[in-house]
Amino acid sequence: MAEETITIEKKIKNIHIIINPASGKGESTLPIINASMKESGIKWEASITHQAGDAIQFAKAAAKEGIDALAVYGGDGTLMEAISGLMGSEIPLVILPGGSANVMATELGIPTDLKEACTLLSHRPLETKTIDVGQFDKHYFMIRISLGFEADVVKNADRETKNKMGIFAYFLSAAAALNKIKKAVYHLKIDGQEHVVKGYTCIITNTGNIGFSNISFDKHIDVSDGFLDVIVVRKANLSLLKLIVITFFKRERPENLELVEHWQGKDISVSSSPKQTVQCDGEVLEKIPLHIKIIPAAIKVLVPPKKDQVTG
């Protein structure tokens, strides 16, 4: 397991900020950031994304500028791109949540309020946590890949509805997806062990949190443990609903294998029959089957001091 937190004694003086203008909830982003950086005595420059892939290129370029940290204002999709551009760099990442769910921010106890998130840069000493990153082909992800029902929920939560309703847009999408839910056969290979299992959704996740409050797939899932967790929901009935309530709100590990199966691994291959929708950190994928692996302790992220950590 990676070291939980690392203390940084050096003050952050120079930061580059990647901003996704499509994110946010109507707040005046630039004035808040500008006032916070001025108060902290930090010199900053910003890059504005316009299309998919911009954050990757901005992060790569910023990493060559000799900055003390890279900040990202946006949702988990923008964050995923920035992390892809930072791979192999020792530059710490600062998360300024601006999305609908902000799963990684919630997982790490980072305030979802922009001004509060900016104040983390003023803490002394600063603390970072090393997190694992998933990889498939030449692509990286920090949260999860899913097939089937969960992927349909993400795919059908459109930007306009998310801007208006935030995370509740996913509940509307889930209700619509339930009407079309179909079972598939998942072919899995986890660290050399093959599994064939029928189910409605398959989730390969790095994080336990689903994006708000204390609700989690499983409190034992850790972004720094060097493993990915593989979860297959096998049945959709009232027993599953009861299991979900227990899992989400009591945060107990699911043990009913008739309803849910759960593995951990470092090297995972997955395909489905019939072919299902696949999403990765909010982006719909076309390529299947997938070969996925974990890169332990890949990125350093600025986090609140332990005594100040919140759960969302």
PDB file of C-alpha atoms in Angstrom:
ATOM      1  CA  MET A   1       0.000   0.000   0.000  1.00  0.00           C
ATOM      2  CA  ALA A   2       1.248   3.500  -0.840  1.00  0.00           C
ATOM      3  CA  GLU A   3       2.161   5.969   1.854  1.00  0.00           C
ATOM      4  CA  GLU A   4      -1.055   7.649   2.984  1.00  0.00           C
ATOM      5  CA  THR A   5       0.053  11.297   3.084  1.00  0.00           C
ATOM      6  CA  ILE A   6       3.216  13.262   2.400  1.00  0.00           C
ATOM      7  CA  THR A   7       3.919  16.629   4.015  1.00  0.00           C
ATOM      8  CA  ILE A   8       5.205  19.434   1.773  1.00  0.00           C
ATOM      9  CA  GLU A   9       7.137  22.109   3.623  1.00  0.00           C
ATOM     10  CA  LYS A  10       7.739  24.205   0.502  1.00  0.00           C
ATOM     11  CA  LYS A  11       5.213  26.979  -0.166  1.00  0.00           C
ATOM     12  CA  ILE A  12       3.364  26.854  -3.490  1.00  0.00           C
ATOM     13  CA  LYS A  13       4.292  30.078  -5.279  1.00  0.00           C
ATOM     14  CA  ASN A  14       3.558  29.352  -8.925  1.00  0.00           C
ATOM     15  CA  ILE A  15       0.518  27.421 -10.134  1.00  0.00           C
ATOM     16  CA  HIS A  16      -1.133  26.704 -13.478  1.00  0.00           C
ATOM     17  CA  ILE A  17      -4.909  26.242 -13.508  1.00  0.00           C
ATOM     18  CA  ILE A  18      -6.871  24.334 -16.143  1.00  0.00           C
ATOM     19  CA  ILE A  19     -10.468  25.558 -16.291  1.00  0.00           C
ATOM     20  CA  ASN A  20     -13.384  23.822 -17.987  1.00  0.00           C
ATOM     21  CA  PRO A  21     -15.907  26.614 -18.692  1.00  0.00           C
ATOM     22  CA  ALA A  22     -18.711  24.078 -19.156  1.00  0.00           C
ATOM     23  CA  SER A  23     -18.394  23.094 -15.486  1.00  0.00           C
ATOM     24  CA  GLY A  24     -19.767  24.900 -12.479  1.00  0.00           C
ATOM     25  CA  LYS A  25     -23.122  25.800 -11.044  1.00  0.00           C
ATOM     26  CA  GLY A  26     -23.468  29.377 -12.188  1.00  0.00           C
ATOM     27  CA  GLU A  27     -20.749  30.675  -9.862  1.00  0.00           C
ATOM     28  CA  SER A  28     -18.268  33.356 -10.926  1.00  0.00           C
ATOM     29  CA  THR A  29     -15.242  31.110 -11.186  1.00  0.00           C
ATOM     30  CA  LEU A  30     -12.449  33.511 -12.152  1.00  0.00           C
ATOM     31  CA  PRO A  31     -13.137  36.173  -9.474  1.00  0.00           C
ATOM     32  CA  ILE A  32     -13.153  33.495  -6.750  1.00  0.00           C
ATOM     33  CA  ILE A  33      -9.928  31.937  -8.015  1.00  0.00           C
ATOM     34  CA  ASN A  34      -8.238  35.300  -8.488  1.00  0.00           C
ATOM     35  CA  ALA A  35      -9.142  36.511  -4.989  1.00  0.00           C
ATOM     36  CA  SER A  36      -8.023  33.218  -3.423  1.00  0.00           C
ATOM     37  CA  MET A  37      -4.672  33.171  -5.241  1.00  0.00           C
ATOM     38  CA  LYS A  38      -4.034  36.821  -4.355  1.00  0.00           C
ATOM     39  CA  GLU A  39      -4.801  36.116  -0.707  1.00  0.00           C
ATOM     40  CA  SER A  40      -2.420  33.148  -0.727  1.00  0.00           C
ATOM     41  CA  GLY A  41       0.325  35.094  -2.532  1.00  0.00           C
ATOM     42  CA  ILE A  42       0.370  32.649  -5.448  1.00  0.00           C
ATOM     43  CA  LYS A  43       1.260  33.598  -9.018  1.00  0.00           C
ATOM     44  CA  TRP A  44      -1.126  31.865 -11.409  1.00  0.00           C
ATOM     45  CA  GLU A  45      -1.903  31.395 -15.063  1.00  0.00           C
ATOM     46  CA  ALA A  46      -4.917  29.657 -16.591  1.00  0.00           C
ATOM     47  CA  SER A  47      -5.757  27.599 -19.664  1.00  0.00           C
ATOM     48  CA  ILE A  48      -9.380  27.270 -20.816  1.00  0.00           C
ATOM     49  CA  THR A  49     -10.542  23.990 -22.349  1.00  0.00           C
ATOM     50  CA  HIS A  50     -12.712  24.052 -25.464  1.00  0.00           C
ATOM     51  CA  GLN A  51     -12.879  20.410 -26.495  1.00  0.00           C
ATOM     52  CA  ALA A  52     -12.020  16.892 -25.370  1.00  0.00           C
ATOM     53  CA  GLY A  53      -8.281  16.350 -25.051  1.00  0.00           C
ATOM     54  CA  ASP A  54      -7.400  19.971 -24.284  1.00  0.00           C
ATOM     55  CA  ALA A  55      -6.719  19.312 -20.594  1.00  0.00           C
ATOM     56  CA  ILE A  56      -4.226  16.551 -21.473  1.00  0.00           C
ATOM     57  CA  GLN A  57      -2.200  18.901 -23.664  1.00  0.00           C
ATOM     58  CA  PHE A  58      -2.439  21.781 -21.176  1.00  0.00           C
ATOM     59  CA  ALA A  59      -1.221  19.546 -18.331  1.00  0.00           C
ATOM     60  CA  LYS A  60       1.717  18.237 -20.385  1.00  0.00           C
ATOM     61  CA  ALA A  61       2.746  21.759 -21.345  1.00  0.00           C
ATOM     62  CA  ALA A  62       2.343  23.124 -17.811  1.00  0.00           C
ATOM     63  CA  ALA A  63       4.472  20.308 -16.374  1.00  0.00           C
ATOM     64  CA  LYS A  64       7.401  21.617 -18.429  1.00  0.00           C
ATOM     65  CA  GLU A  65       7.051  25.172 -17.086  1.00  0.00           C
ATOM     66  CA  GLY A  66       8.609  24.551 -13.673  1.00  0.00           C
ATOM     67  CA  ILE A  67       5.355  25.119 -11.767  1.00  0.00           C
ATOM     68  CA  ASP A  68       4.900  24.149  -8.119  1.00  0.00           C
ATOM     69  CA  ALA A  69       1.435  22.631  -8.688  1.00  0.00           C
ATOM     70  CA  LEU A  70      -1.250  22.097 -11.313  1.00  0.00           C
ATOM     71  CA  ALA A  71      -4.868  22.911 -10.435  1.00  0.00           C
ATOM     72  CA  VAL A  72      -7.950  21.702 -12.286  1.00  0.00           C
ATOM     73  CA  TYR A  73     -11.379  23.316 -12.123  1.00  0.00           C
ATOM     74  CA  GLY A  74     -13.941  21.014 -13.679  1.00  0.00           C
ATOM     75  CA  GLY A  75     -15.599  17.647 -13.305  1.00  0.00           C
ATOM     76  CA  ASP A  76     -14.107  14.187 -13.095  1.00  0.00           C
ATOM     77  CA  GLY A  77     -13.737  13.984 -16.882  1.00  0.00           C
ATOM     78  CA  THR A  78     -11.531  17.091 -16.978  1.00  0.00           C
ATOM     79  CA  LEU A  79      -9.609  15.787 -13.987  1.00  0.00           C
ATOM     80  CA  MET A  80      -9.018  12.466 -15.752  1.00  0.00           C
ATOM     81  CA  GLU A  81      -7.523  14.282 -18.755  1.00  0.00           C
ATOM     82  CA  ALA A  82      -5.238  16.416 -16.588  1.00  0.00           C
ATOM     83  CA  ILE A  83      -3.976  13.358 -14.723  1.00  0.00           C
ATOM     84  CA  SER A  84      -3.194  11.734 -18.072  1.00  0.00           C
ATOM     85  CA  GLY A  85      -0.999  14.736 -18.887  1.00  0.00           C
ATOM     86  CA  LEU A  86       0.750  14.617 -15.505  1.00  0.00           C
ATOM     87  CA  MET A  87       1.697  10.932 -15.545  1.00  0.00           C
ATOM     88  CA  GLY A  88       5.399  10.527 -14.828  1.00  0.00           C
ATOM     89  CA  SER A  89       5.593  13.955 -13.215  1.00  0.00           C
ATOM     90  CA  GLU A  90       6.169  14.731  -9.530  1.00  0.00           C
ATOM     91  CA  ILE A  91       4.037  17.877  -9.743  1.00  0.00           C
ATOM     92  CA  PRO A  92       1.178  17.796  -7.192  1.00  0.00           C
ATOM     93  CA  LEU A  93      -2.406  18.113  -8.407  1.00  0.00           C
ATOM     94  CA  VAL A  94      -4.883  20.545  -6.846  1.00  0.00           C
ATOM     95  CA  ILE A  95      -8.552  19.611  -7.331  1.00  0.00           C
ATOM     96  CA  LEU A  96     -11.000  22.516  -7.569  1.00  0.00           C
ATOM     97  CA  PRO A  97     -14.353  20.708  -7.903  1.00  0.00           C
ATOM     98  CA  GLY A  98     -16.662  22.094 -10.560  1.00  0.00           C
ATOM     99  CA  GLY A  99     -18.547  19.055 -11.823  1.00  0.00           C
ATOM    100  CA  SER A 100     -21.861  17.394 -11.043  1.00  0.00           C
ATOM    101  CA  ALA A 101     -20.544  14.484  -8.969  1.00  0.00           C
ATOM    102  CA  ASN A 102     -16.888  15.294  -8.111  1.00  0.00           C
ATOM    103  CA  VAL A 103     -16.217  11.706  -7.089  1.00  0.00           C
ATOM    104  CA  MET A 104     -12.474  12.005  -6.506  1.00  0.00           C
ATOM    105  CA  ALA A 105     -12.814  15.242  -4.528  1.00  0.00           C
ATOM    106  CA  THR A 106     -15.414  13.625  -2.289  1.00  0.00           C
ATOM    107  CA  GLU A 107     -13.263  10.506  -1.922  1.00  0.00           C
ATOM    108  CA  LEU A 108     -10.316  12.592  -0.686  1.00  0.00           C
ATOM    109  CA  GLY A 109     -12.312  14.906   1.577  1.00  0.00           C
ATOM    110  CA  ILE A 110     -11.727  17.972  -0.597  1.00  0.00           C
ATOM    111  CA  PRO A 111     -14.427  20.666  -0.112  1.00  0.00           C
ATOM    112  CA  THR A 112     -16.810  20.930  -3.045  1.00  0.00           C
ATOM    113  CA  ASP A 113     -17.129  24.690  -2.485  1.00  0.00           C
ATOM    114  CA  LEU A 114     -14.639  26.421  -4.802  1.00  0.00           C
ATOM    115  CA  LYS A 115     -13.498  29.046  -2.313  1.00  0.00           C
ATOM    116  CA  GLU A 116     -12.970  26.445   0.415  1.00  0.00           C
ATOM    117  CA  ALA A 117     -11.063  24.200  -1.989  1.00  0.00           C
ATOM    118  CA  CYS A 118      -8.768  27.106  -2.882  1.00  0.00           C
ATOM    119  CA  THR A 119      -7.950  27.697   0.791  1.00  0.00           C
ATOM    120  CA  LEU A 120      -6.180  24.324   0.917  1.00  0.00           C
ATOM    121  CA  LEU A 121      -3.285  26.101  -0.797  1.00  0.00           C
ATOM    122  CA  SER A 122      -2.896  28.301   2.294  1.00  0.00           C
ATOM    123  CA  HIS A 123      -2.563  25.454   4.797  1.00  0.00           C
ATOM    124  CA  ARG A 124       0.800  24.976   6.503  1.00  0.00           C
ATOM    125  CA  PRO A 125       2.186  22.490   6.112  1.00  0.00           C
ATOM    126  CA  LEU A 126       0.620  21.234   2.895  1.00  0.00           C
ATOM    127  CA  GLU A 127      -0.316  17.574   2.648  1.00  0.00           C
ATOM    128  CA  THR A 128      -0.537  15.392  -0.450  1.00  0.00           C
ATOM    129  CA  LYS A 129      -1.803  11.864  -0.890  1.00  0.00           C
ATOM    130  CA  THR A 130      -0.496   9.510  -3.547  1.00  0.00           C
ATOM    131  CA  ILE A 131      -3.307   7.841  -5.477  1.00  0.00           C
ATOM    132  CA  ASP A 132      -3.385   4.905  -7.863  1.00  0.00           C
ATOM    133  CA  VAL A 133      -4.358   5.361 -11.508  1.00  0.00           C
ATOM    134  CA  GLY A 134      -5.931   2.783 -13.814  1.00  0.00           C
ATOM    135  CA  GLN A 135      -4.733   2.276 -17.373  1.00  0.00           C
ATOM    136  CA  PHE A 136      -6.055   0.629 -20.542  1.00  0.00           C
ATOM    137  CA  ASP A 137      -4.194   0.880 -23.857  1.00  0.00           C
ATOM    138  CA  LYS A 138      -2.578   4.329 -23.601  1.00  0.00           C
ATOM    139  CA  HIS A 139      -5.492   5.822 -21.660  1.00  0.00           C
ATOM    140  CA  TYR A 140      -5.665   6.511 -17.924  1.00  0.00           C
ATOM    141  CA  PHE A 141      -8.524   6.734 -15.444  1.00  0.00           C
ATOM    142  CA  MET A 142      -8.781   7.568 -11.760  1.00  0.00           C
ATOM    143  CA  ILE A 143     -12.347   6.579 -10.826  1.00  0.00           C
ATOM    144  CA  ARG A 144     -13.899   3.657 -12.678  1.00  0.00           C
ATOM    145  CA  ILE A 145     -14.834   1.878 -15.842  1.00  0.00           C
ATOM    146  CA  SER A 146     -18.282   0.328 -16.030  1.00  0.00           C
ATOM    147  CA  LEU A 147     -20.308  -1.775 -18.437  1.00  0.00           C
ATOM    148  CA  GLY A 148     -24.084  -2.113 -18.694  1.00  0.00           C
ATOM    149  CA  PHE A 149     -26.559  -0.387 -16.398  1.00  0.00           C
ATOM    150  CA  GLU A 150     -24.120   1.913 -14.589  1.00  0.00           C
ATOM    151  CA  ALA A 151     -22.580   2.988 -17.895  1.00  0.00           C
ATOM    152  CA  ASP A 152     -26.046   3.692 -19.362  1.00  0.00           C
ATOM    153  CA  VAL A 153     -26.821   5.921 -16.373  1.00  0.00           C
ATOM    154  CA  VAL A 154     -23.673   7.969 -16.987  1.00  0.00           C
ATOM    155  CA  LYS A 155     -24.191   8.092 -20.764  1.00  0.00           C
ATOM    156  CA  ASN A 156     -27.779   9.327 -20.564  1.00  0.00           C
ATOM    157  CA  ALA A 157     -27.208  12.054 -17.964  1.00  0.00           C
ATOM    158  CA  ASP A 158     -26.901  14.933 -20.442  1.00  0.00           C
ATOM    159  CA  ARG A 159     -24.949  18.128 -19.786  1.00  0.00           C
ATOM    160  CA  GLU A 160     -28.020  20.421 -19.685  1.00  0.00           C
ATOM    161  CA  THR A 161     -29.750  18.306 -17.034  1.00  0.00           C
ATOM    162  CA  LYS A 162     -26.533  18.010 -14.982  1.00  0.00           C
ATOM    163  CA  ASN A 163     -26.096  21.796 -15.093  1.00  0.00           C
ATOM    164  CA  LYS A 164     -29.639  22.268 -13.788  1.00  0.00           C
ATOM    165  CA  MET A 165     -29.871  19.412 -11.285  1.00  0.00           C
ATOM    166  CA  GLY A 166     -26.315  18.410 -10.435  1.00  0.00           C
ATOM    167  CA  ILE A 167     -25.917  14.838  -9.246  1.00  0.00           C
ATOM    168  CA  PHE A 168     -29.702  14.298  -9.215  1.00  0.00           C
ATOM    169  CA  ALA A 169     -29.520  14.163 -13.008  1.00  0.00           C
ATOM    170  CA  TYR A 170     -28.056  10.693 -12.544  1.00  0.00           C
ATOM    171  CA  PHE A 171     -31.119   9.560 -10.581  1.00  0.00           C
ATOM    172  CA  LEU A 172     -33.363  10.580 -13.483  1.00  0.00           C
ATOM    173  CA  SER A 173     -31.071   8.769 -15.879  1.00  0.00           C
ATOM    174  CA  ALA A 174     -31.107   5.677 -13.638  1.00  0.00           C
ATOM    175  CA  ALA A 175     -34.896   5.607 -13.623  1.00  0.00           C
ATOM    176  CA  ALA A 176     -34.919   5.694 -17.430  1.00  0.00           C
ATOM    177  CA  ALA A 177     -32.197   3.036 -17.698  1.00  0.00           C
ATOM    178  CA  LEU A 178     -34.136   0.659 -15.424  1.00  0.00           C
ATOM    179  CA  ASN A 179     -36.823   0.390 -18.098  1.00  0.00           C
ATOM    180  CA  LYS A 180     -34.279  -0.981 -20.572  1.00  0.00           C
ATOM    181  CA  ILE A 181     -32.085  -3.034 -18.237  1.00  0.00           C
ATOM    182  CA  LYS A 182     -30.846  -6.323 -19.708  1.00  0.00           C
ATOM    183  CA  LYS A 183     -28.595  -9.059 -18.395  1.00  0.00           C
ATOM    184  CA  ALA A 184     -25.266  -9.900 -20.056  1.00  0.00           C
ATOM    185  CA  VAL A 185     -22.524 -12.482 -19.639  1.00  0.00           C
ATOM    186  CA  TYR A 186     -19.247 -10.974 -18.417  1.00  0.00           C
ATOM    187  CA  HIS A 187     -15.973 -12.682 -19.254  1.00  0.00           C
ATOM    188  CA  LEU A 188     -13.383 -11.614 -16.706  1.00  0.00           C
ATOM    189  CA  LYS A 189      -9.728 -12.445 -16.214  1.00  0.00           C
ATOM    190  CA  ILE A 190      -8.413 -11.100 -12.908  1.00  0.00           C
ATOM    191  CA  ASP A 191      -4.708 -11.634 -12.180  1.00  0.00           C
ATOM    192  CA  GLY A 192      -4.764 -14.765 -14.318  1.00  0.00           C
ATOM    193  CA  GLN A 193      -7.985 -16.225 -12.862  1.00  0.00           C
ATOM    194  CA  GLU A 194     -10.922 -16.520 -15.271  1.00  0.00           C
ATOM    195  CA  HIS A 195     -14.527 -15.831 -14.241  1.00  0.00           C
ATOM    196  CA  VAL A 196     -17.719 -16.033 -16.286  1.00  0.00           C
ATOM    197  CA  VAL A 197     -20.695 -14.419 -14.581  1.00  0.00           C
ATOM    198  CA  LYS A 198     -24.129 -13.131 -15.629  1.00  0.00           C
ATOM    199  CA  GLY A 199     -25.197  -9.702 -14.474  1.00  0.00           C
ATOM    200  CA  TYR A 200     -26.633  -6.280 -15.215  1.00  0.00           C
ATOM    201  CA  THR A 201     -23.546  -4.184 -14.678  1.00  0.00           C
ATOM    202  CA  CYS A 202     -19.823  -4.713 -14.219  1.00  0.00           C
ATOM    203  CA  ILE A 203     -17.773  -2.032 -12.480  1.00  0.00           C
ATOM    204  CA  ILE A 204     -13.974  -1.855 -12.334  1.00  0.00           C
ATOM    205  CA  THR A 205     -13.320   0.849  -9.778  1.00  0.00           C
ATOM    206  CA  ASN A 206     -10.427   2.626  -8.103  1.00  0.00           C
ATOM    207  CA  THR A 207     -12.660   4.556  -5.694  1.00  0.00           C
ATOM    208  CA  GLY A 208     -15.393   3.515  -3.293  1.00  0.00           C
ATOM    209  CA  ASN A 209     -17.294   6.781  -3.241  1.00  0.00           C
ATOM    210  CA  ILE A 210     -20.037   7.366  -5.802  1.00  0.00           C
ATOM    211  CA  GLY A 211     -19.917  11.149  -5.562  1.00  0.00           C
ATOM    212  CA  PHE A 212     -21.743  12.501  -2.551  1.00  0.00           C
ATOM    213  CA  SER A 213     -22.064  12.170   1.202  1.00  0.00           C
ATOM    214  CA  ASN A 214     -20.800   8.882   2.705  1.00  0.00           C
ATOM    215  CA  ILE A 215     -22.403   6.740   0.038  1.00  0.00           C
ATOM    216  CA  SER A 216     -19.889   4.162  -1.142  1.00  0.00           C
ATOM    217  CA  PHE A 217     -19.722   0.894  -3.040  1.00  0.00           C
ATOM    218  CA  ASP A 218     -17.665  -0.460  -0.166  1.00  0.00           C
ATOM    219  CA  LYS A 219     -15.766   1.343   2.592  1.00  0.00           C
ATOM    220  CA  HIS A 220     -12.844  -1.062   2.118  1.00  0.00           C
ATOM    221  CA  ILE A 221     -12.081   0.260  -1.383  1.00  0.00           C
ATOM    222  CA  ASP A 222      -9.005   2.501  -1.216  1.00  0.00           C
ATOM    223  CA  VAL A 223      -7.516   4.743  -3.928  1.00  0.00           C
ATOM    224  CA  SER A 224      -4.044   4.037  -2.540  1.00  0.00           C
ATOM    225  CA  ASP A 225      -4.093   0.262  -1.979  1.00  0.00           C
ATOM    226  CA  GLY A 226      -2.551  -0.765  -5.306  1.00  0.00           C
ATOM    227  CA  PHE A 227      -5.653  -2.696  -6.422  1.00  0.00           C
ATOM    228  CA  LEU A 228      -8.714  -2.227  -8.601  1.00  0.00           C
ATOM    229  CA  ASP A 229     -12.035  -3.577  -7.341  1.00  0.00           C
ATOM    230  CA  VAL A 230     -14.292  -5.525  -9.704  1.00  0.00           C
ATOM    231  CA  ILE A 231     -18.001  -5.576  -8.851  1.00  0.00           C
ATOM    232  CA  VAL A 232     -20.714  -7.431 -10.780  1.00  0.00           C
ATOM    233  CA  VAL A 233     -24.398  -6.918  -9.926  1.00  0.00           C
ATOM    234  CA  ARG A 234     -25.994 -10.278 -10.761  1.00  0.00           C
ATOM    235  CA  LYS A 235     -29.668  -9.674  -9.984  1.00  0.00           C
ATOM    236  CA  ALA A 236     -32.022  -6.709  -9.919  1.00  0.00           C
ATOM    237  CA  ASN A 237     -34.820  -7.271  -7.399  1.00  0.00           C
ATOM    238  CA  LEU A 238     -36.051  -6.196  -3.968  1.00  0.00           C
ATOM    239  CA  SER A 239     -33.300  -8.216  -2.291  1.00  0.00           C
ATOM    240  CA  LEU A 240     -30.751  -6.208  -4.250  1.00  0.00           C
ATOM    241  CA  LEU A 241     -32.429  -2.955  -3.188  1.00  0.00           C
ATOM    242  CA  LYS A 242     -32.121  -4.052   0.441  1.00  0.00           C
ATOM    243  CA  LEU A 243     -28.473  -4.964  -0.136  1.00  0.00           C
ATOM    244  CA  ILE A 244     -27.822  -1.577  -1.729  1.00  0.00           C
ATOM    245  CA  VAL A 245     -29.309   0.203   1.274  1.00  0.00           C
ATOM    246  CA  ILE A 246     -27.114  -1.802   3.650  1.00  0.00           C
ATOM    247  CA  THR A 247     -24.020  -1.300   1.509  1.00  0.00           C
ATOM    248  CA  PHE A 248     -24.516   2.420   0.847  1.00  0.00           C
ATOM    249  CA  PHE A 249     -25.673   3.610   4.227  1.00  0.00           C
ATOM    250  CA  LYS A 250     -24.108   1.152   6.680  1.00  0.00           C
ATOM    251  CA  ARG A 251     -21.011   0.862   4.474  1.00  0.00           C
ATOM    252  CA  GLU A 252     -20.747  -2.875   4.996  1.00  0.00           C
ATOM    253  CA  ARG A 253     -19.071  -5.159   2.465  1.00  0.00           C
ATOM    254  CA  PRO A 254     -21.664  -7.021   0.346  1.00  0.00           C
ATOM    255  CA  GLU A 255     -21.509 -10.733   1.075  1.00  0.00           C
ATOM    256  CA  ASN A 256     -24.538 -12.018  -0.847  1.00  0.00           C
ATOM    257  CA  LEU A 257     -22.791 -13.569  -3.851  1.00  0.00           C
ATOM    258  CA  GLU A 258     -26.147 -14.446  -5.386  1.00  0.00           C
ATOM    259  CA  LEU A 259     -26.722 -10.718  -5.868  1.00  0.00           C
ATOM    260  CA  VAL A 260     -23.261  -9.145  -6.029  1.00  0.00           C
ATOM    261  CA  GLU A 261     -19.783 -10.551  -6.638  1.00  0.00           C
ATOM    262  CA  HIS A 262     -16.629  -8.652  -5.719  1.00  0.00           C
ATOM    263  CA  TRP A 263     -12.973  -9.261  -6.541  1.00  0.00           C
ATOM    264  CA  GLN A 264      -9.727  -7.292  -6.330  1.00  0.00           C
ATOM    265  CA  GLY A 265      -6.913  -7.365  -8.850  1.00  0.00           C
ATOM    266  CA  LYS A 266      -4.047  -5.571 -10.547  1.00  0.00           C
ATOM    267  CA  ASP A 267      -4.454  -6.896 -14.097  1.00  0.00           C
ATOM    268  CA  ILE A 268      -7.999  -7.251 -15.446  1.00  0.00           C
ATOM    269  CA  SER A 269      -9.512  -8.149 -18.803  1.00  0.00           C
ATOM    270  CA  VAL A 270     -13.263  -7.766 -19.388  1.00  0.00           C
ATOM    271  CA  SER A 271     -15.780  -8.227 -22.184  1.00  0.00           C
ATOM    272  CA  SER A 272     -19.538  -8.698 -22.343  1.00  0.00           C
ATOM    273  CA  SER A 273     -21.965 -10.706 -24.439  1.00  0.00           C
ATOM    274  CA  PRO A 274     -23.988  -9.039 -25.837  1.00  0.00           C
ATOM    275  CA  LYS A 275     -21.879  -5.910 -26.177  1.00  0.00           C
ATOM    276  CA  GLN A 276     -22.889  -3.215 -23.666  1.00  0.00           C
ATOM    277  CA  THR A 277     -22.354   0.499 -23.191  1.00  0.00           C
ATOM    278  CA  VAL A 278     -18.927   1.146 -21.613  1.00  0.00           C
ATOM    279  CA  GLN A 279     -17.921   4.345 -19.836  1.00  0.00           C
ATOM    280  CA  CYS A 280     -14.700   5.548 -18.229  1.00  0.00           C
ATOM    281  CA  ASP A 281     -14.811   8.471 -15.780  1.00  0.00           C
ATOM    282  CA  GLY A 282     -17.855   9.876 -17.566  1.00  0.00           C
ATOM    283  CA  GLU A 283     -16.653   9.306 -21.128  1.00  0.00           C
ATOM    284  CA  VAL A 284     -18.306   6.654 -23.326  1.00  0.00           C
ATOM    285  CA  LEU A 285     -15.843   4.129 -24.813  1.00  0.00           C
ATOM    286  CA  GLU A 286     -16.139   2.224 -28.046  1.00  0.00           C
ATOM    287  CA  LYS A 287     -13.378  -0.345 -27.664  1.00  0.00           C
ATOM    288  CA  ILE A 288     -14.212  -3.687 -26.042  1.00  0.00           C
ATOM    289  CA  PRO A 289     -12.816  -6.039 -24.748  1.00  0.00           C
ATOM    290  CA  LEU A 290     -10.638  -4.060 -22.375  1.00  0.00           C
ATOM    291  CA  HIS A 291      -7.336  -4.928 -20.735  1.00  0.00           C
ATOM    292  CA  ILE A 292      -6.945  -2.842 -17.598  1.00  0.00           C
ATOM    293  CA  LYS A 293      -4.140  -2.534 -15.068  1.00  0.00           C
ATOM    294  CA  ILE A 294      -3.355  -0.472 -11.996  1.00  0.00           C
ATOM    295  CA  ILE A 295      -0.434   1.940 -11.682  1.00  0.00           C
ATOM    296  CA  PRO A 296       0.201   2.279  -7.922  1.00  0.00           C
ATOM    297  CA  ALA A 297       1.028   5.663  -6.352  1.00  0.00           C
ATOM    298  CA  ALA A 298       0.933   7.401  -9.737  1.00  0.00           C
ATOM    299  CA  ILE A 299      -0.219  10.922  -8.797  1.00  0.00           C
ATOM    300  CA  LYS A 300       0.159  13.247  -5.803  1.00  0.00           C
ATOM    301  CA  VAL A 301      -2.989  15.162  -4.876  1.00  0.00           C
ATOM    302  CA  LEU A 302      -3.256  18.047  -2.417  1.00  0.00           C
ATOM    303  CA  VAL A 303      -5.613  17.034   0.408  1.00  0.00           C
ATOM    304  CA  PRO A 304      -6.919  18.668   3.599  1.00  0.00           C
ATOM    305  CA  PRO A 305      -4.930  18.058   6.779  1.00  0.00           C
ATOM    306  CA  LYS A 306      -6.395  14.975   8.461  1.00  0.00           C
ATOM    307  CA  LYS A 307      -8.110  16.915  11.221  1.00  0.00           C
ATOM    308  CA  ASP A 308      -9.943  19.034   8.610  1.00  0.00           C
ATOM    309  CA  GLN A 309     -11.041  16.280   6.237  1.00  0.00           C
ATOM    310  CA  VAL A 310     -14.693  16.169   5.369  1.00  0.00           C
ATOM    311  CA  THR A 311     -16.753  13.597   3.489  1.00  0.00           C
ATOM    312  CA  GLY A 312     -18.648  15.941   1.199  1.00  0.00           C
TER     313      GLY A 312
END
